[in-house]
Short mmCIF file of C-alpha atoms (C1' of nucleotides) in Angstrom, two decimals:
data_model
loop_
_atom_site.label_atom_id
_atom_site.label_comp_id
_atom_site.label_asym_id
_atom_site.label_seq_id
_atom_site.Cartn_x
_atom_site.Cartn_y
_atom_site.Cartn_z
CA UNK X 1 5.47 -20.45 5.80
CA UNK X 2 7.56 -22.82 7.81
CA UNK X 3 9.98 -22.95 4.97
CA UNK X 4 10.16 -19.19 4.82
CA UNK X 5 10.78 -18.94 8.51
CA UNK X 6 13.54 -21.46 8.24
CA UNK X 7 15.02 -19.53 5.38
CA UNK X 8 14.90 -16.39 7.42
CA UNK X 9 16.52 -18.11 10.32
CA UNK X 10 19.21 -19.39 8.06
CA UNK X 11 19.83 -16.00 6.59
CA UNK X 12 19.86 -14.52 10.03
CA UNK X 13 22.53 -16.95 11.03
CA UNK X 14 24.58 -15.89 8.08
CA UNK X 15 23.93 -12.31 8.90
CA UNK X 16 25.29 -12.70 12.36
CA UNK X 17 28.63 -13.36 10.82
CA UNK X 18 28.28 -10.37 8.60
CA UNK X 19 27.46 -8.34 11.65
CA UNK X 20 30.85 -9.11 12.90
CA UNK X 21 30.00 -11.58 15.64
CA UNK X 22 31.64 -14.39 13.80
CA UNK X 23 34.17 -12.50 11.85
CA UNK X 24 37.08 -12.58 14.23
CA UNK X 25 39.02 -14.60 11.71
CA UNK X 26 38.66 -11.77 9.26
CA UNK X 27 40.52 -9.54 11.64
CA UNK X 28 43.82 -11.26 10.91
CA UNK X 29 46.44 -8.91 9.72
CA UNK X 30 44.91 -5.94 11.39
CA UNK X 31 46.56 -3.96 14.05
CA UNK X 32 45.82 -4.21 17.72
CA UNK X 33 44.05 -0.90 17.50
CA UNK X 34 41.78 -2.22 14.85
CA UNK X 35 40.97 -5.21 16.97
CA UNK X 36 40.20 -3.06 19.96
CA UNK X 37 38.06 -0.81 17.84
CA UNK X 38 36.23 -3.75 16.38
CA UNK X 39 35.63 -5.22 19.82
CA UNK X 40 34.33 -1.93 21.09
CA UNK X 41 31.97 -1.73 18.15
CA UNK X 42 30.84 -5.27 18.77
CA UNK X 43 30.07 -4.35 22.31
CA UNK X 44 28.06 -1.39 21.20
CA UNK X 45 26.17 -3.52 18.73
CA UNK X 46 25.43 -6.08 21.40
CA UNK X 47 24.12 -3.40 23.70
CA UNK X 48 21.97 -2.01 20.94
CA UNK X 49 20.68 -5.48 20.18
CA UNK X 50 19.78 -5.94 23.80
CA UNK X 51 17.88 -2.69 23.79
CA UNK X 52 16.06 -3.67 20.63
CA UNK X 53 15.27 -7.03 22.11
CA UNK X 54 13.71 -5.42 25.13
CA UNK X 55 11.76 -3.04 22.96
CA UNK X 56 10.45 -5.86 20.85
CA UNK X 57 9.37 -7.80 23.89
CA UNK X 58 7.58 -4.75 25.16
CA UNK X 59 5.89 -4.24 21.81
CA UNK X 60 4.81 -7.85 21.66
CA UNK X 61 3.42 -7.71 25.17
CA UNK X 62 1.43 -4.62 24.38
CA UNK X 63 0.38 -6.10 21.08
CA UNK X 64 -1.03 -9.18 22.74
CA UNK X 65 -2.76 -7.05 25.31
CA UNK X 66 -4.35 -4.96 22.59
CA UNK X 67 -5.37 -8.06 20.71
CA UNK X 68 -7.14 -9.37 23.76
CA UNK X 69 -8.87 -6.05 24.31
CA UNK X 70 -9.89 -5.92 20.67
CA UNK X 71 -11.25 -9.43 20.85
CA UNK X 72 -13.25 -8.52 23.91
CA UNK X 73 -14.74 -5.56 22.09
CA UNK X 74 -15.59 -7.53 18.98
CA UNK X 75 -16.84 -10.62 20.76
CA UNK X 76 -18.18 -9.55 24.14
CA UNK X 77 -20.30 -12.66 24.37
CA UNK X 78 -17.30 -14.81 23.79
CA UNK X 79 -15.58 -13.00 26.58
CA UNK X 80 -18.34 -13.95 28.95
CA UNK X 81 -18.27 -17.56 27.90
CA UNK X 82 -14.54 -17.85 27.73
CA UNK X 83 -13.38 -15.74 30.58
CA UNK X 84 -11.02 -18.48 31.52
CA UNK X 85 -9.74 -19.03 28.05
CA UNK X 86 -6.06 -18.67 27.50
CA UNK X 87 -4.62 -16.04 25.24
CA UNK X 88 -3.56 -18.51 22.54
CA UNK X 89 -7.14 -19.62 22.13
CA UNK X 90 -8.18 -16.07 21.57
CA UNK X 91 -5.44 -15.57 19.14
CA UNK X 92 -6.73 -18.43 17.13
CA UNK X 93 -10.15 -16.91 16.87
CA UNK X 94 -8.98 -13.43 16.27
CA UNK X 95 -6.29 -13.95 13.74
CA UNK X 96 -8.62 -14.00 10.75
CA UNK X 97 -10.13 -10.73 11.86
CA UNK X 98 -6.80 -9.03 11.81
CA UNK X 99 -5.69 -10.74 8.67
CA UNK X 100 -8.68 -9.38 6.93
CA UNK X 101 -7.03 -6.01 7.03
CA UNK X 102 -4.17 -7.20 4.89
CA UNK X 103 -3.99 -5.49 1.56
CA UNK X 104 -0.73 -6.70 0.25
CA UNK X 105 -1.70 -10.18 -0.69
CA UNK X 106 -1.50 -11.23 -4.26
CA UNK X 107 -4.36 -13.65 -4.29
CA UNK X 108 -7.56 -11.73 -4.74
CA UNK X 109 -10.75 -13.56 -4.27
CA UNK X 110 -11.89 -12.27 -7.58
CA UNK X 111 -9.95 -15.14 -9.03
CA UNK X 112 -10.92 -17.81 -6.65
CA UNK X 113 -11.78 -20.10 -9.49
CA UNK X 114 -8.22 -20.03 -10.65
CA UNK X 115 -6.98 -20.59 -7.17
CA UNK X 116 -9.16 -23.50 -6.29
CA UNK X 117 -6.72 -25.84 -7.91
CA UNK X 118 -3.97 -24.68 -5.64
CA UNK X 119 -6.14 -24.16 -2.63
CA UNK X 120 -4.87 -27.26 -0.93
CA UNK X 121 -1.47 -25.72 -0.63
CA UNK X 122 -2.64 -22.62 1.10
CA UNK X 123 -1.82 -21.77 4.61
CA UNK X 124 -4.38 -21.95 7.33
CA UNK X 125 -4.85 -18.26 7.69
CA UNK X 126 -5.37 -17.80 3.99
CA UNK X 127 -8.11 -20.37 4.01
CA UNK X 128 -9.73 -18.69 6.96
CA UNK X 129 -9.59 -15.49 5.05
CA UNK X 130 -11.42 -16.94 2.11
CA UNK X 131 -13.94 -18.61 4.32
CA UNK X 132 -14.93 -15.27 5.72
CA UNK X 133 -15.00 -13.72 2.31
CA UNK X 134 -12.67 -11.01 3.38
CA UNK X 135 -9.87 -11.49 0.98
CA UNK X 136 -8.35 -8.14 0.38
CA UNK X 137 -7.72 -8.65 -3.28
CA UNK X 138 -11.22 -7.92 -4.44
CA UNK X 139 -10.83 -4.26 -4.19
CA UNK X 140 -12.17 -2.79 -7.36
CA UNK X 141 -15.80 -1.83 -7.35
CA UNK X 142 -17.41 -4.35 -9.65
CA UNK X 143 -19.12 -1.78 -11.71
CA UNK X 144 -19.29 -3.89 -14.76
CA UNK X 145 -19.50 -7.25 -13.16
CA UNK X 146 -22.40 -5.98 -11.17
CA UNK X 147 -24.34 -5.85 -14.38
CA UNK X 148 -24.28 -9.58 -14.63
CA UNK X 149 -23.60 -10.71 -11.14
CA UNK X 150 -23.70 -9.30 -7.69
CA UNK X 151 -21.96 -10.69 -4.73
CA UNK X 152 -23.35 -10.39 -1.26
CA UNK X 153 -20.41 -8.27 -0.34
CA UNK X 154 -21.42 -5.66 -2.80
CA UNK X 155 -24.80 -5.20 -1.33
CA UNK X 156 -23.70 -4.20 2.07
CA UNK X 157 -21.35 -1.49 3.08
CA UNK X 158 -19.66 -3.43 5.76
CA UNK X 159 -16.29 -2.54 7.13
CA UNK X 160 -14.93 -5.42 5.18
CA UNK X 161 -16.21 -4.04 1.92
CA UNK X 162 -14.65 -0.74 2.77
CA UNK X 163 -11.44 -2.54 3.34
CA UNK X 164 -11.64 -4.10 -0.06
CA UNK X 165 -12.10 -0.76 -1.75
CA UNK X 166 -9.30 1.12 -0.16
CA UNK X 167 -7.45 3.37 -2.53
CA UNK X 168 -3.98 4.72 -2.44
CA UNK X 169 -3.39 8.04 -4.05
CA UNK X 170 0.14 9.12 -4.84
CA UNK X 171 0.99 12.74 -5.42
CA UNK X 172 4.28 13.31 -7.12
CA UNK X 173 5.86 15.94 -9.25
CA UNK X 174 6.09 14.64 -12.75
CA UNK X 175 6.52 16.33 -16.09
CA UNK X 176 5.35 13.41 -18.14
CA UNK X 177 1.76 12.24 -18.58
CA UNK X 178 2.08 9.30 -16.27
CA UNK X 179 4.43 7.70 -13.83
CA UNK X 180 6.15 4.52 -14.80
CA UNK X 181 5.66 2.49 -11.67
CA UNK X 182 7.02 -0.71 -13.10
CA UNK X 183 3.72 -2.20 -14.13
CA UNK X 184 2.24 -2.45 -17.58
CA UNK X 185 -0.86 -0.37 -17.97
CA UNK X 186 -3.37 0.01 -20.70
CA UNK X 187 -5.39 3.13 -20.98
CA UNK X 188 -9.05 2.35 -21.33
CA UNK X 189 -10.69 5.68 -20.87
CA UNK X 190 -10.34 9.34 -20.28
CA UNK X 191 -12.70 11.80 -18.76
CA UNK X 192 -12.81 15.44 -17.95
CA UNK X 193 -13.56 15.49 -14.31
CA UNK X 194 -15.59 18.24 -12.79
CA UNK X 195 -13.68 21.22 -11.43
CA UNK X 196 -10.45 20.07 -12.99
CA UNK X 197 -9.54 21.12 -16.51
CA UNK X 198 -7.06 18.30 -16.76
CA UNK X 199 -8.50 15.07 -18.05
CA UNK X 200 -8.44 12.03 -15.86
CA UNK X 201 -7.03 8.94 -17.50
CA UNK X 202 -8.05 5.43 -16.57
CA UNK X 203 -5.58 2.59 -16.77
CA UNK X 204 -5.79 -1.07 -15.99
CA UNK X 205 -2.95 -3.44 -15.34
CA UNK X 206 -2.08 -5.61 -18.30
CA UNK X 207 0.66 -7.66 -16.72
CA UNK X 208 -1.96 -10.34 -16.24
CA UNK X 209 -5.21 -10.42 -18.19
CA UNK X 210 -7.31 -10.92 -15.10
CA UNK X 211 -5.50 -8.45 -12.89
CA UNK X 212 -8.07 -6.27 -11.13
CA UNK X 213 -5.71 -3.40 -10.43
CA UNK X 214 -6.55 -0.10 -12.01
CA UNK X 215 -5.27 3.35 -11.63
CA UNK X 216 -6.41 6.84 -12.35
CA UNK X 217 -4.00 9.51 -13.38
CA UNK X 218 -4.83 13.17 -13.20
CA UNK X 219 -2.90 16.33 -12.85
CA UNK X 220 -3.56 18.47 -9.86
CA UNK X 221 -5.70 21.43 -10.78
CA UNK X 222 -3.83 23.64 -8.36
CA UNK X 223 -0.40 22.66 -9.48
CA UNK X 224 -0.11 21.17 -12.93
CA UNK X 225 3.31 19.81 -12.15
CA UNK X 226 1.82 17.45 -9.61
CA UNK X 227 0.56 14.17 -10.89
CA UNK X 228 -2.04 12.38 -8.82
CA UNK X 229 -2.06 8.66 -9.38
CA UNK X 230 -4.71 6.66 -7.60
CA UNK X 231 -4.25 2.93 -7.33
CA UNK X 232 -7.02 0.54 -6.54
CA UNK X 233 -6.89 -3.18 -6.22
CA UNK X 234 -4.27 -5.80 -5.57
CA UNK X 235 -2.21 -7.45 -8.23
CA UNK X 236 -3.00 -11.12 -8.59
CA UNK X 237 0.25 -11.96 -10.30
CA UNK X 238 3.92 -11.74 -9.77
CA UNK X 239 5.29 -8.30 -10.31
CA UNK X 240 8.50 -7.05 -11.77
CA UNK X 241 10.93 -5.91 -9.15
CA UNK X 242 10.33 -2.31 -10.03
CA UNK X 243 6.61 -2.74 -9.66
CA UNK X 244 6.74 -4.42 -6.30
CA UNK X 245 8.04 -1.25 -4.75
CA UNK X 246 4.93 0.64 -5.64
CA UNK X 247 2.71 -2.33 -4.90
CA UNK X 248 4.18 -2.82 -1.48
CA UNK X 249 4.17 0.83 -0.70
CA UNK X 250 0.56 1.26 -1.65
CA UNK X 251 -0.34 -1.89 0.21
CA UNK X 252 1.47 -0.71 3.28
CA UNK X 253 -0.08 2.70 3.01
CA UNK X 254 -3.51 1.21 2.59
CA UNK X 255 -2.87 -1.00 5.53
CA UNK X 256 -1.95 2.03 7.57
CA UNK X 257 -5.09 3.73 6.39
CA UNK X 258 -7.21 0.82 7.42
CA UNK X 259 -5.58 0.30 10.74
CA UNK X 260 -5.72 4.00 11.40
CA UNK X 261 -9.35 4.09 10.43
CA UNK X 262 -10.24 1.31 12.75
CA UNK X 263 -8.43 3.03 15.52
CA UNK X 264 -10.31 6.23 14.90
CA UNK X 265 -13.50 4.33 14.67
CA UNK X 266 -13.14 2.89 18.05
CA UNK X 267 -12.14 6.12 19.60
CA UNK X 268 -13.61 8.82 17.46
CA UNK X 269 -12.66 11.57 19.81
CA UNK X 270 -9.23 10.38 20.59
CA UNK X 271 -7.72 12.19 17.66
CA UNK X 272 -9.44 15.46 18.26
CA UNK X 273 -6.28 16.89 19.64
CA UNK X 274 -3.24 16.35 17.53
CA UNK X 275 -0.61 14.45 19.33
CA UNK X 276 2.93 14.25 18.35
CA UNK X 277 5.94 12.71 19.80
CA UNK X 278 9.41 13.62 18.94
CA UNK X 279 12.11 11.09 19.34
CA UNK X 280 15.83 11.38 19.68
CA UNK X 281 16.23 10.84 15.97
CA UNK X 282 14.26 13.91 15.21
CA UNK X 283 11.60 11.90 13.49
CA UNK X 284 8.16 12.97 14.46
CA UNK X 285 5.14 10.80 14.12
CA UNK X 286 2.14 13.00 14.27
CA UNK X 287 -1.24 11.57 14.90
CA UNK X 288 -3.72 14.24 14.26
CA UNK X 289 -6.91 15.09 12.56
CA UNK X 290 -7.47 14.86 8.90
CA UNK X 291 -5.48 17.87 7.96
CA UNK X 292 -4.61 16.92 4.44
CA UNK X 293 -7.79 14.98 4.00
CA UNK X 294 -9.59 18.25 3.67
CA UNK X 295 -7.59 19.21 0.65
CA UNK X 296 -9.52 20.24 -2.30
CA UNK X 297 -8.71 17.30 -4.46
CA UNK X 298 -10.50 15.08 -2.05
CA UNK X 299 -13.66 16.99 -1.87
CA UNK X 300 -13.71 17.61 -5.58
CA UNK X 301 -13.64 13.97 -6.38
CA UNK X 302 -16.89 12.79 -5.02
CA UNK X 303 -16.28 9.25 -6.08
CA UNK X 304 -12.95 9.11 -4.40
CA UNK X 305 -14.63 10.39 -1.31
CA UNK X 306 -16.85 7.35 -1.40
CA UNK X 307 -13.86 5.15 -0.86
CA UNK X 308 -11.33 5.09 1.91
CA UNK X 309 -8.37 6.80 0.35
CA UNK X 310 -4.87 7.25 1.55
CA UNK X 311 -2.66 9.86 -0.04
CA UNK X 312 1.07 9.56 -0.26
CA UNK X 313 2.24 13.08 -0.76
CA UNK X 314 5.58 12.82 -2.50
CA UNK X 315 5.71 16.39 -3.59
CA UNK X 316 8.36 18.67 -2.25
CA UNK X 317 5.86 21.23 -1.23
CA UNK X 318 5.57 21.16 2.51
CA UNK X 319 2.10 20.97 3.81
CA UNK X 320 0.83 24.31 4.87
CA UNK X 321 0.37 23.25 8.43
CA UNK X 322 3.21 20.82 8.65
CA UNK X 323 6.88 21.14 9.08
CA UNK X 324 8.90 20.13 6.09
CA UNK X 325 11.22 18.17 8.30
CA UNK X 326 8.61 15.92 9.69
CA UNK X 327 7.40 12.61 8.55
CA UNK X 328 3.79 13.26 9.14
CA UNK X 329 1.42 10.44 9.48
CA UNK X 330 -2.02 11.84 9.65
CA UNK X 331 -4.71 9.54 10.65
CA UNK X 332 -8.17 10.25 9.53
CA UNK X 333 -11.17 11.38 11.32
CA UNK X 334 -14.64 10.96 10.03
CA UNK X 335 -15.36 14.12 8.25
CA UNK X 336 -18.96 14.88 7.61
CA UNK X 337 -18.14 15.62 4.02
CA UNK X 338 -16.57 12.27 3.38
CA UNK X 339 -18.32 9.01 3.62
CA UNK X 340 -15.06 7.27 4.25
CA UNK X 341 -11.97 8.51 5.92
CA UNK X 342 -9.04 9.73 3.97
CA UNK X 343 -5.57 9.41 5.26
CA UNK X 344 -2.54 11.24 4.11
CA UNK X 345 1.05 10.30 4.45
CA UNK X 346 3.23 13.22 3.71
CA UNK X 347 6.73 12.52 2.56
CA UNK X 348 7.45 16.08 1.77
CA UNK X 349 10.68 16.22 3.60
CA UNK X 350 13.61 17.32 1.56
CA UNK X 351 16.00 18.44 4.20
CA UNK X 352 15.68 15.79 6.80
CA UNK X 353 18.51 13.36 6.71
CA UNK X 354 16.61 10.73 8.58
CA UNK X 355 13.76 9.95 6.28
CA UNK X 356 15.79 9.60 3.10
CA UNK X 357 18.08 7.24 4.88
CA UNK X 358 15.17 5.15 5.89
CA UNK X 359 13.48 5.08 2.53
CA UNK X 360 16.38 4.93 0.25
CA UNK X 361 19.37 3.43 1.97
CA UNK X 362 20.99 6.79 2.11
CA UNK X 363 19.98 7.90 -1.30
CA UNK X 364 18.41 11.25 -1.38
CA UNK X 365 14.72 10.85 -1.70
CA UNK X 366 13.58 14.10 -3.05
CA UNK X 367 10.20 13.26 -4.42
CA UNK X 368 10.88 9.70 -5.38
CA UNK X 369 8.51 7.14 -4.08
CA UNK X 370 9.49 6.02 -0.65
CA UNK X 371 9.55 2.34 -0.16
CA UNK X 372 8.25 1.36 3.22
CA UNK X 373 10.67 -1.48 3.18
CA UNK X 374 10.21 -2.80 6.60
CA UNK X 375 6.48 -2.51 6.56
CA UNK X 376 5.73 -4.46 3.46
CA UNK X 377 2.79 -6.68 4.04
CA UNK X 378 2.38 -8.04 0.59
CA UNK X 379 3.97 -11.14 -0.76
CA UNK X 380 4.00 -10.59 -4.45
CA UNK X 381 7.60 -11.58 -4.80
CA UNK X 382 9.11 -14.46 -2.95
CA UNK X 383 12.66 -14.44 -4.08
CA UNK X 384 15.44 -15.22 -1.66
CA UNK X 385 17.67 -13.02 -3.73
CA UNK X 386 15.95 -9.97 -2.41
CA UNK X 387 16.50 -11.10 1.12
CA UNK X 388 20.17 -11.58 0.47
CA UNK X 389 20.42 -8.35 -1.38
CA UNK X 390 18.72 -6.48 1.36
CA UNK X 391 20.74 -8.00 4.07
CA UNK X 392 23.92 -7.06 2.35
CA UNK X 393 23.15 -3.71 0.88
CA UNK X 394 20.47 -2.25 3.06
CA UNK X 395 21.36 -3.61 6.42
CA UNK X 396 22.50 -0.29 7.70
CA UNK X 397 19.41 1.52 6.56
CA UNK X 398 17.19 -1.13 8.02
CA UNK X 399 18.93 -0.81 11.32
CA UNK X 400 18.37 2.89 11.25
CA UNK X 401 14.78 2.31 10.29
CA UNK X 402 14.27 -0.26 13.00
CA UNK X 403 15.78 1.95 15.63
CA UNK X 404 13.83 4.94 14.51
CA UNK X 405 10.61 3.08 14.22
CA UNK X 406 11.06 1.35 17.51
CA UNK X 407 11.72 4.59 19.29
CA UNK X 408 8.78 6.18 17.59
CA UNK X 409 6.60 3.31 18.63
CA UNK X 410 7.71 3.34 22.18
CA UNK X 411 7.50 7.08 22.48
CA UNK X 412 4.08 7.42 20.93
CA UNK X 413 1.50 5.03 22.32
CA UNK X 414 -0.99 5.95 19.65
CA UNK X 415 1.24 4.46 17.02
CA UNK X 416 1.35 1.07 18.62
CA UNK X 417 -2.08 -0.17 17.54
CA UNK X 418 -1.20 0.79 14.00
CA UNK X 419 1.96 -1.22 14.05
CA UNK X 420 0.27 -4.04 15.89
CA UNK X 421 -2.34 -4.32 13.21
CA UNK X 422 0.23 -3.95 10.52
CA UNK X 423 2.42 -6.64 11.99
CA UNK X 424 -0.38 -9.11 12.43
CA UNK X 425 -0.38 -10.38 8.84
CA UNK X 426 3.36 -10.61 8.69
CA UNK X 427 4.59 -14.09 8.98
CA UNK X 428 1.28 -15.36 10.17
CA UNK X 429 1.26 -14.42 13.81
CA UNK X 430 3.13 -12.62 16.41
CA UNK X 431 4.17 -15.77 18.16
CA UNK X 432 6.34 -16.53 15.19
CA UNK X 433 8.20 -13.39 16.03
CA UNK X 434 8.80 -14.65 19.48
CA UNK X 435 10.00 -17.94 18.14
CA UNK X 436 12.31 -16.31 15.73
CA UNK X 437 13.55 -14.11 18.49
CA UNK X 438 14.23 -17.03 20.72
CA UNK X 439 15.85 -19.12 18.08
CA UNK X 440 18.21 -16.56 16.77
CA UNK X 441 19.22 -15.45 20.16
CA UNK X 442 17.66 -12.08 19.75
CA UNK X 443 20.40 -10.71 17.59
CA UNK X 444 18.94 -7.96 15.47
CA UNK X 445 15.62 -9.45 16.30
CA UNK X 446 13.52 -6.47 15.52
CA UNK X 447 15.16 -5.88 12.22
CA UNK X 448 14.83 -9.43 11.14
CA UNK X 449 11.35 -9.89 12.35
CA UNK X 450 10.26 -6.88 10.44
CA UNK X 451 11.68 -8.33 7.28
CA UNK X 452 9.11 -11.04 6.98
CA UNK X 453 7.53 -9.48 3.98
CA UNK X 454 9.05 -11.36 1.12
CA UNK X 455 8.40 -8.68 -1.40
CA UNK X 456 10.70 -6.23 0.18
CA UNK X 457 12.44 -4.48 -2.61
CA UNK X 458 15.48 -2.32 -2.44
CA UNK X 459 14.67 1.22 -3.30
CA UNK X 460 17.66 1.37 -5.52
CA UNK X 461 15.91 -0.96 -7.90
CA UNK X 462 12.81 1.09 -8.05
CA UNK X 463 12.69 3.04 -11.24
CA UNK X 464 10.55 6.01 -10.46
CA UNK X 465 10.57 6.84 -14.09
CA UNK X 466 8.25 8.54 -16.42
CA UNK X 467 7.83 6.76 -19.67
CA UNK X 468 11.39 5.70 -19.58
CA UNK X 469 12.69 8.98 -18.24
CA UNK X 470 13.60 9.30 -14.66
CA UNK X 471 11.02 11.30 -12.83
CA UNK X 472 13.51 12.41 -10.26
CA UNK X 473 16.75 11.16 -11.67
CA UNK X 474 18.95 12.45 -8.92
CA UNK X 475 17.40 10.08 -6.45
CA UNK X 476 18.09 6.92 -8.31
CA UNK X 477 21.07 4.74 -7.90
CA UNK X 478 22.13 3.92 -11.39
CA UNK X 479 24.29 1.11 -10.11
CA UNK X 480 21.26 -0.64 -8.80
CA UNK X 481 20.36 -4.16 -9.65
CA UNK X 482 18.56 -4.79 -12.87
CA UNK X 483 15.27 -6.50 -13.27
CA UNK X 484 15.44 -10.24 -13.73
"C1'" DC U 1 -0.42 -7.42 -37.45
"C1'" DG U 2 -1.02 -7.13 -32.70
"C1'" DG U 3 -1.14 -4.06 -29.03
"C1'" DT U 4 -2.23 0.54 -27.48
"C1'" DT U 5 -4.57 4.94 -27.56
"C1'" DT U 6 -8.40 7.86 -28.65
"C1'" DT U 7 -13.01 9.15 -28.19
"C1'" DG U 8 -17.93 9.09 -28.37
"C1'" DA U 9 -21.51 6.41 -26.33
"C1'" DC U 10 -23.44 4.02 -22.65
"C1'" DC U 11 -24.51 2.88 -17.85
"C1'" DA U 12 -25.08 3.47 -12.85
"C1'" DG U 13 -25.34 6.24 -8.83
"C1'" DC U 14 -26.75 10.33 -6.74
"C1'" DG U 15 -29.13 14.67 -5.80
"C1'" DC U 16 -32.89 17.65 -6.78
"C1'" DG P 1 -38.15 11.49 -13.63
"C1'" DC P 2 -34.39 14.23 -15.00
"C1'" DG P 3 -29.86 15.98 -15.15
"C1'" DC P 4 -25.20 15.63 -13.68
"C1'" DT P 5 -21.10 13.11 -12.98
"C1'" DG P 6 -17.84 9.33 -12.73
"C1'" DG P 7 -16.58 5.09 -14.70
"C1'" DT P 8 -16.44 1.84 -18.47
"C1'" DC P 9 -17.02 0.00 -23.11
"C1'" DA P 10 -15.82 -0.64 -27.76
"C1'" DA P 11 -14.95 0.70 -32.45
"C1'" DA P 12 -11.76 3.28 -34.96
"C1'" DA P 13 -7.33 5.17 -35.34
"C1'" DC P 14 -2.67 4.91 -34.39
"C1'" DC P 15 1.93 2.92 -33.83
"C1'" DG P 16 6.06 0.03 -33.76
#
DNA sequence: CGGTTTTGACCAGCGC
DNA sequence: GCGCTGGTCAAAACCG
């Protein structure tokens, strides 16, 4: 991790020059007007950076405060005994708890045997994770393995086991039988599900023989053009570039689901009244009841209802109760009909010029899978190339995203715990963010700090294709980088 | 020939 | 205990 941080710091230093702070020499040959214009822009950028810096500091302060409160709730006895303990001590104890929510790791405990050899090289937090048996990789219900072996985790429906079994359902308009999400899948079964004439197909990942990831593909009974793909599990292998987009997106979505669930759990009534907060960018983050969770396809699938499921609605059909120009994040409540909460993220916007810019670096994102670039918590790919690529090609979009997200966070207090939880696995701890902030002088601090996830993948490389045919060809940048 | 798909059978969980 | 349903297995068929 230290190495990664150093790499980031190094890239940030290089980026400063790209930002224009060290590029005065490049101004040679330009007119005085150009110089004045460039200086004015530099001033604006500096001001914006200062604002972002302040926002980040505020977020970190609130994050630490929330962490302390959370720790007090979880360990009230520890609070009594350690009333005089400093915050760093608490952080040490709490970090594994928060890390247990991480879904984007690529080292599932289901393959601990294989990992024992390399265990010595693992970071501290990873080891703590394994010690507590909360590794997020073991997500698939061990239906078959339970025949021969049962783990203690499987016998209790603890919050941790719910975490492990989180599902991410993706609704997208597709004409072909299945979405090509970049992974290799092998079909191992097909069933006619109740109340849906369309058969449900079962696939498992064949990129690695021991990969636990599986997916179910079924057409929506209400709209045959909508393909519902449900992912479950975490890849335990390196992924192709094109596959990391989906993997990170589902991981991020699942992470949102889990963090949102925990929030609702602690304050079950807090979401009774939908709250929304518009921001100057016109991007609304709505925290409300489980509006989409009550959709029919949830209740029809009893088994899905047994698992915490998050739905990424990538269809162009605006939700009946939601504006088509909103990025609606709907946290779950605890419906009496569902044993676990379901969360829906609706990306149904087709007209909004903000969201596509965020997801796709300006490319129109009309139904293509949005890549939550700056909220990737997984680390499937650790390739410096992606960092460089992103910094050069997606810098503008990330700035927009950072600004938008920051304003959304600051304007909507209910979103802060979600981000706080989401940020906790990134880069190990929040103090690293502070360090990075201090060491790089705060320039573009928020943007950079939110780029810790090494598997960030440019959307332009994500082939939302269907068996080789572009699912939504107009959204793809054909000049994008090719897979290695 | 090896990998994938198809498809009937089997199993487990759940409700009655 | 029985039936229903979802999920998985595995042999056969299929395909490049």
